[in-house]
Amino acid sequence: MLRLPKFRLEEPTTVEGATALMAEHGEDAMVVAGGTDLWPNMKHGLFEPKVVVSLKRVEAMRGITVDEDGSLRIGATTTLAEMAQSAPVQASAPALAQAASLVAGPQLRTMGTAGGNVMLDTRCQWYNQTHFWRKSLGYCLKKDGTVCHVVAGGRKCVAAASNDTAPTLMSLGATLAFASADGIREVPVGELWKADGIWNKKAERSEILTEIRVPKQAAGHRGAYGKLRDRGSIDYPLFGCAVRMDLGEDGAVAGADLVCVALVARPLRIKRVEELLVGKTPGTEAFDSAVQEVADLAYAQAKPMDNIPGDAEYRRELVPVYVRRTLQAAARGEGPVHHV
Amino acid sequence: MAARDIHGIEAPWTEFKVVGKSHRKIDGMAKATGEAVYADDIQLPGMLHAKTLRSPHAHAKIVSIDTSKAEALPGVHAVITGKDMPIQYGVIPWTPDETALAVDKVRFIGDEVAAVAAIDEDTANAALELIEVVYEELHAYMDPRESLERDEPQIHPNRKNNNVSKHVELEFGDVDGARKASDVVVEGHYEFHGSTHTAIEPHCAVAKVSPEGVLTIWSATQISHYVHRALARVLEWEPQKIRVIQPCIGGAFGGKSDPFSLEFCVAKLSQLTGRPVKMLWTREEVFYAHRGRHPMSLDYTTSATKDGKITGVDAKILIDGGSYSSFGLVTTYYSGQLLTGPYDFPSYRYDSTRVFTNKPPCGPKRGHGSVQPRFAFECQLDEVAEKLGMDPIEIRRKNFHGEHTKTVNGQRITSSGFMECLDKVEKGSGWTERRGKLPFGRGLGVAGSMYISGTNYPIYPNEMPQAGIQLKVDRSGLVTVFSGANDIGQGSNSVVRYIVAEELGMDAADVRVIAADSDLCPVDLGAYSSRVTFMVGNATIDAARKLRKKIVTALAEKWEVPEARVRLIEGRAIDLEDTERSIPSREAFEIAEARFDTLGSTGAYNTPTLGGDYRGGTIGASPAYSFTAHIVEVDVDEETGRITVPKVWCAHDCGRALNPRLVAGQIEGSVYMGIAETLLEDHKVNRFGLHSGPSLLDYRIPTAIDTPEIEAYIVESLDPEGPYGAKEAGEGPLHSAIPALANAVYDAVGIRLRELPFTPAKVLKALREKREQESKAGGAAAAMDRHLGTH
Amino acid sequence: MRVLTLDVNGDRLETAAPDHWTLLEVLRYKLGLTGSKQGCDKGDCGACTVLVDGKPVLACLTLAAEAVGSKVTTIEGLRPAHLEGGGTGVDPVQDAFDRCGALQCGFCQPGMMLTARALLNENPNPDRTEIQKALSGNLCRCTGYTQILEAVETAIAESTESEPPRPAWTQDHPHVREDAL
Ligand SMILES: Cc1cc2nc3c(=O)[nH]c(=O)nc-3n(C[C@H](O)[C@H](O)[C@H](O)COP(=O)(O)OP(=O)(O)OC[C@H]3O[C@@H](n4cnc5c(N)ncnc54)[C@H](O)[C@@H]3O)c2cc1C
Ligand code: SF4
Ligand code: FES
Ligand code: FES
């Protein structure tokens, strides 16, 4: 078997209990929610915490509620399957439901959580491998080594953010609530990231994400998620893009956003998207050509690297295709864009 | 010799009662309920767990190994290295170039270096980290062309032809002459990539050694007998003191048909420790064990007349064998020998060279050796048809070699239902109405193929039967069959049950099969080359008929009637002319036991003498060949380059379908696997010499939503030598799926893909090139217009 | 090492295991329930699928300790549950898999059948695409999924008293119009 390293499991039942344990054990502790990312990584020897604090028994962290103002509160240990199937999420944040429905395969969505997806470790073909494999290759910057196999001579890890829901949360302007022994702090999801593949979050490893808040979207909100992958299930994204498109009363675009993943260490917001789309009405030629311009923009800004498996050149070529298709799907109120 | 008896295609008693129907499998319920015991399900008291230390270098000398720290770790019971088992072995006795653990040098990243037995896996893993190995790295060969050209360092020392594993060059008829005289010539270069079996069960073996020195080993192997022989050789152990048991096996596809390091290691470790030892490989280790499809570079030239008759085929093939020989000698022959049907061509030449590289060793994967050439050739056939404006199905009909004939390389063909296969897929797919009329991006492609039902080359030369069966019958009414064959999920034990029930007129449920236990069962050579149903089926008929004879004789005597009046049917023995006289099988067995003493019989099968009269002529010589035709429908997304396969029609001539449902399952599984390796799978080694992603996440095999709808058709050209006319079904139906897909892509978007796998990136590239060419041609035509216009 | 009280197939079982042992390891090597299989041990294949509180999850990525307090169903539990519910023989899903020839090597099938069982509990009449999607986390290398889909559809046909699927080869084949089962 591919054995887990030895550790002690803690199963607190309250957020306070969890934060206290994290404070107590400091660097030696990691949290686990669904475990669908942490356990494979630990089996590969990528993390060796002495203590693992499971969030599974913290009842307060699970479930989806709709606030009076129409915003969504998604408990961090809500499973991806629950999120994908939730009627309020489908109604008010369709791109999020779509992205959640395309994460991994069915069992993993039943296990994997909303919070775990945000906090997912970055991925790289030279890193997500067994200890034997990495040792044979020579360790890299992200774990135990001094070189990067993606960027020759690179001093910074460029392992890819590969979490499908992250770009949708960014496009929706979600806020994250983190708990620690020092209390609760709120972070707009767009401000969570940094361009460092080793740890791509501006959060302490001991902080616990307790809740994801998705603000009420505009009345004419449309959203869609596009995901490129080889198989129709199980696979991580080779490229992912989340679209928010708010239509005004006149049917023209009033606001828009486009955020991509599986490129670099952080989810990448494509710049100048709103500018190009605002005022264009879906179904018109002007809209179509604006969409094409956005696709070209994405092509210029989004440059896949040889970090995750899959031909980087090809992934790049598909950026504009998926961006265009996802924008059009959002405009039609459809999605996700996925080959099956 | 009884072994060569031909039993005929007819039912033993006027009509079939069991055979030909879709019975449940003998082990179905055990598998459905989780009761079936696979190798890793075996736990023995006091059992130790073993782990393997592997080479981190692709090619290196072992300077020294220090195991002392590992041995000193509490909980470690034994550590072994190559010097504990230095005798070389190989599944093919002429090419023994493997050792249980590396001696002196390592040849790929993942090569086995040492093994540890400890109280649990965690301790064994910890011990591996404590073994100190000093290596001296050598130049590593990643490109087979380099292996061909460069001779130092040698991957296997002291071979006369450097890094060449095997070279075969054979010519039949006058290929060059045929080419000169032909009207159409198609030339092309094809690249076939590596793929691996990916049985869902990882390899696992458990061994124990009794104080009397009897070694019992349970292994997830599909060739118990060769494991038995290899263990005896390497461990220098008397074969009669070795018992090899194959428990239920979780898929094989050729990937479990070599003796593997873990089998020797558990045996040795058990001998040293006096305790049972288990070794279960991780998924990653299974990727290193590999023995999968050989990458091949193929140059083909096909010549034909203007009415579409093929006159010559010329092939030059470079085979990347990876680091060891494995079945490579056979692979090299198969790459040429098995192409000579279902079409007749008067001249044929192949020049195949297998070289060693420092990559995981290749071996037999479903459709061993012949899937790659089939791809190249069937694509060329499509091109010939196109050049001549012929329908691709027509050209295949036109060149059909017929039944009861001989191929250009001297192989005897008996029955062939190939034409019916073509008819079936043509009709099923709506070929005539739909081909060429689908919108751009959609297309249909066809291809055909042929495969062996066993071969008369028995791996090691001997005069003994290739398959053996033993029957025990007693007064309980139960018939127990002892079969040496390895049921790898294809259902060979079920087939044995149906045949015995048919012959003895029994309820199939009252026939039990005990298989693949060398203490109990007669020798069978194993589950490879699609030989089991054919050979074991024939041996079973042989044994059952001998027994039937006794039962009938005893009853005839007892009832004082001629033997012809006695009939065994549906669990009873009856007198055909006096229907009052009817007794259950059990009573019939009692009467026979009283008359003849304890009842039993044996049966055997050997192939007739077959094959061309030249060196290697018996390789690929099969007592019967199966035939297949595929039509594949594709949908090509021009923008993403993704090829989707909505549907595949596959008709397969398996002779008599002993259980049609099992045949359909083999066809569907083969089609799935063929499409999978065409579109998704790639067993790649990266620029560092490491397997690029040895996991089921990175080596992508299709899920239920990635798999096309598969329409299977069963064609039954009853073969005179098969059991009731049966032939193989497990490997043939993979072959033509691949070229049919390639041909469909051409129909859909007009590109000829010659390099597998057909990734979306390659499709986009080919489409781009096509557009460029068209615009150049368009530009040239426009320039010509202008030119003409100005004058 | 901790003492775990697990509810497996309706039995309360006490066993002891270190914290880092997965549910799969405890089921297979401590409780002897070897019906749950291991094909990758890291979430890629679905062979280890068991039901936890009725939902298919991967036992190789679940700690044994995390399963305390939940109802675990393994393949060994389907038949007894079916009998307890007043049925005869085996669970209709198991029976359909056997009859349809879906159990080739059988190694992926405990996980596959449990996933199918959970699907049918939730949605008694899924269409083919829904079945394919639900099973898309369980890799099978033998069948090409065709007889698996047929088996699930056969189980559905039985429970809804509708026509079971008839693949092309059964319509065309002279000997199998009436399947002898
Ligand atoms: C075969 C396979 C395929 C996959 N495919 C995809 C895919 O396509 N797309 C995708 O996005 N993901 C994929 N995943 C990864 C994973 O299943 C999901 O991302 C899932 O959402 C992770 O959630 P989890 O609860 O299981 O995370 P865990 O494994 O529990 O945790 C992941 C990380 O986040 C941390 N963490 C978890 N919860 C919190 C919290 N509340 N606060 C702070 N830190 C926390 C953990 O310490 C850990 O570092 C795949 C996984 C596998 C095994
Ligand atoms: S990008 Fe990949 S190879 Fe480079 S440091 Fe990061 S994980 Fe390692
Ligand atoms: S063994 Fe659990 S998913 Fe493969
Ligand atoms: S039946 Fe063998 S893997 Fe599915």
PDB file of C-alpha atoms and ligand atoms in Angstrom, chain B residues 25 31 38 198-201 249-253 488-489, chain C residues 101-109 112 138-145 148, ligand 4:
ATOM      1  CA  LYS B  25     -19.811 -17.252 -14.807  1.00  0.00           C
ATOM      2  CA  LYS B  31     -16.970 -11.806  -7.203  1.00  0.00           C
ATOM      3  CA  TYR B  38      -7.267 -12.254  -4.619  1.00  0.00           C
ATOM      4  CA  THR B 198      -3.250  -1.147 -16.100  1.00  0.00           C
ATOM      5  CA  ALA B 199      -5.012  -4.102 -14.583  1.00  0.00           C
ATOM      6  CA  ILE B 200      -6.780  -2.586 -11.601  1.00  0.00           C
ATOM      7  CA  GLU B 201      -5.232  -5.134  -9.256  1.00  0.00           C
ATOM      8  CA  ILE B 249      -6.711 -12.350 -10.344  1.00  0.00           C
ATOM      9  CA  GLY B 250      -7.733  -8.742 -10.812  1.00  0.00           C
ATOM     10  CA  GLY B 251      -6.994  -8.337 -14.493  1.00  0.00           C
ATOM     11  CA  ALA B 252      -3.849  -9.109 -16.444  1.00  0.00           C
ATOM     12  CA  PHE B 253      -3.997  -8.340 -20.208  1.00  0.00           C
ATOM     13  CA  ILE B 488      -7.754 -14.017 -15.624  1.00  0.00           C
ATOM     14  CA  GLY B 489     -11.320 -12.841 -15.661  1.00  0.00           C
TER      15      GLY B 489
ATOM     16  CA  GLY C 101     -21.307 -10.737 -17.462  1.00  0.00           C
ATOM     17  CA  ALA C 102     -20.046  -7.523 -15.899  1.00  0.00           C
ATOM     18  CA  LEU C 103     -17.848  -9.413 -13.457  1.00  0.00           C
ATOM     19  CA  GLN C 104     -14.813 -10.117 -15.564  1.00  0.00           C
ATOM     20  CA  CYS C 105     -11.798 -10.020 -13.280  1.00  0.00           C
ATOM     21  CA  GLY C 106     -14.148  -8.543 -10.698  1.00  0.00           C
ATOM     22  CA  PHE C 107     -11.544  -6.398  -9.043  1.00  0.00           C
ATOM     23  CA  CYS C 108     -13.177  -3.037  -9.695  1.00  0.00           C
ATOM     24  CA  GLN C 109     -16.612  -4.429  -9.066  1.00  0.00           C
ATOM     25  CA  MET C 112     -18.640  -0.337  -8.807  1.00  0.00           C
ATOM     26  CA  ASN C 138     -14.764   3.853 -10.712  1.00  0.00           C
ATOM     27  CA  LEU C 139     -12.243   2.648 -13.234  1.00  0.00           C
ATOM     28  CA  CYS C 140     -12.756  -0.726 -14.861  1.00  0.00           C
ATOM     29  CA  ARG C 141     -10.168  -2.108 -17.210  1.00  0.00           C
ATOM     30  CA  CYS C 142     -11.903  -5.289 -18.340  1.00  0.00           C
ATOM     31  CA  THR C 143     -15.404  -4.579 -19.502  1.00  0.00           C
ATOM     32  CA  GLY C 144     -15.278  -1.345 -21.434  1.00  0.00           C
ATOM     33  CA  TYR C 145     -18.156  -0.522 -19.042  1.00  0.00           C
ATOM     34  CA  ILE C 148     -21.704  -2.759 -16.375  1.00  0.00           C
TER      35      ILE C 148
HETATM   36  S1  FES D   4     -13.953  -6.325 -14.105  1.00  0.00           S
HETATM   37 FE1  FES D   4     -11.775  -6.245 -14.153  1.00  0.00          FE
HETATM   38  S2  FES D   4     -11.391  -4.178 -13.716  1.00  0.00           S
HETATM   39 FE2  FES D   4     -13.520  -4.195 -13.874  1.00  0.00          FE
END
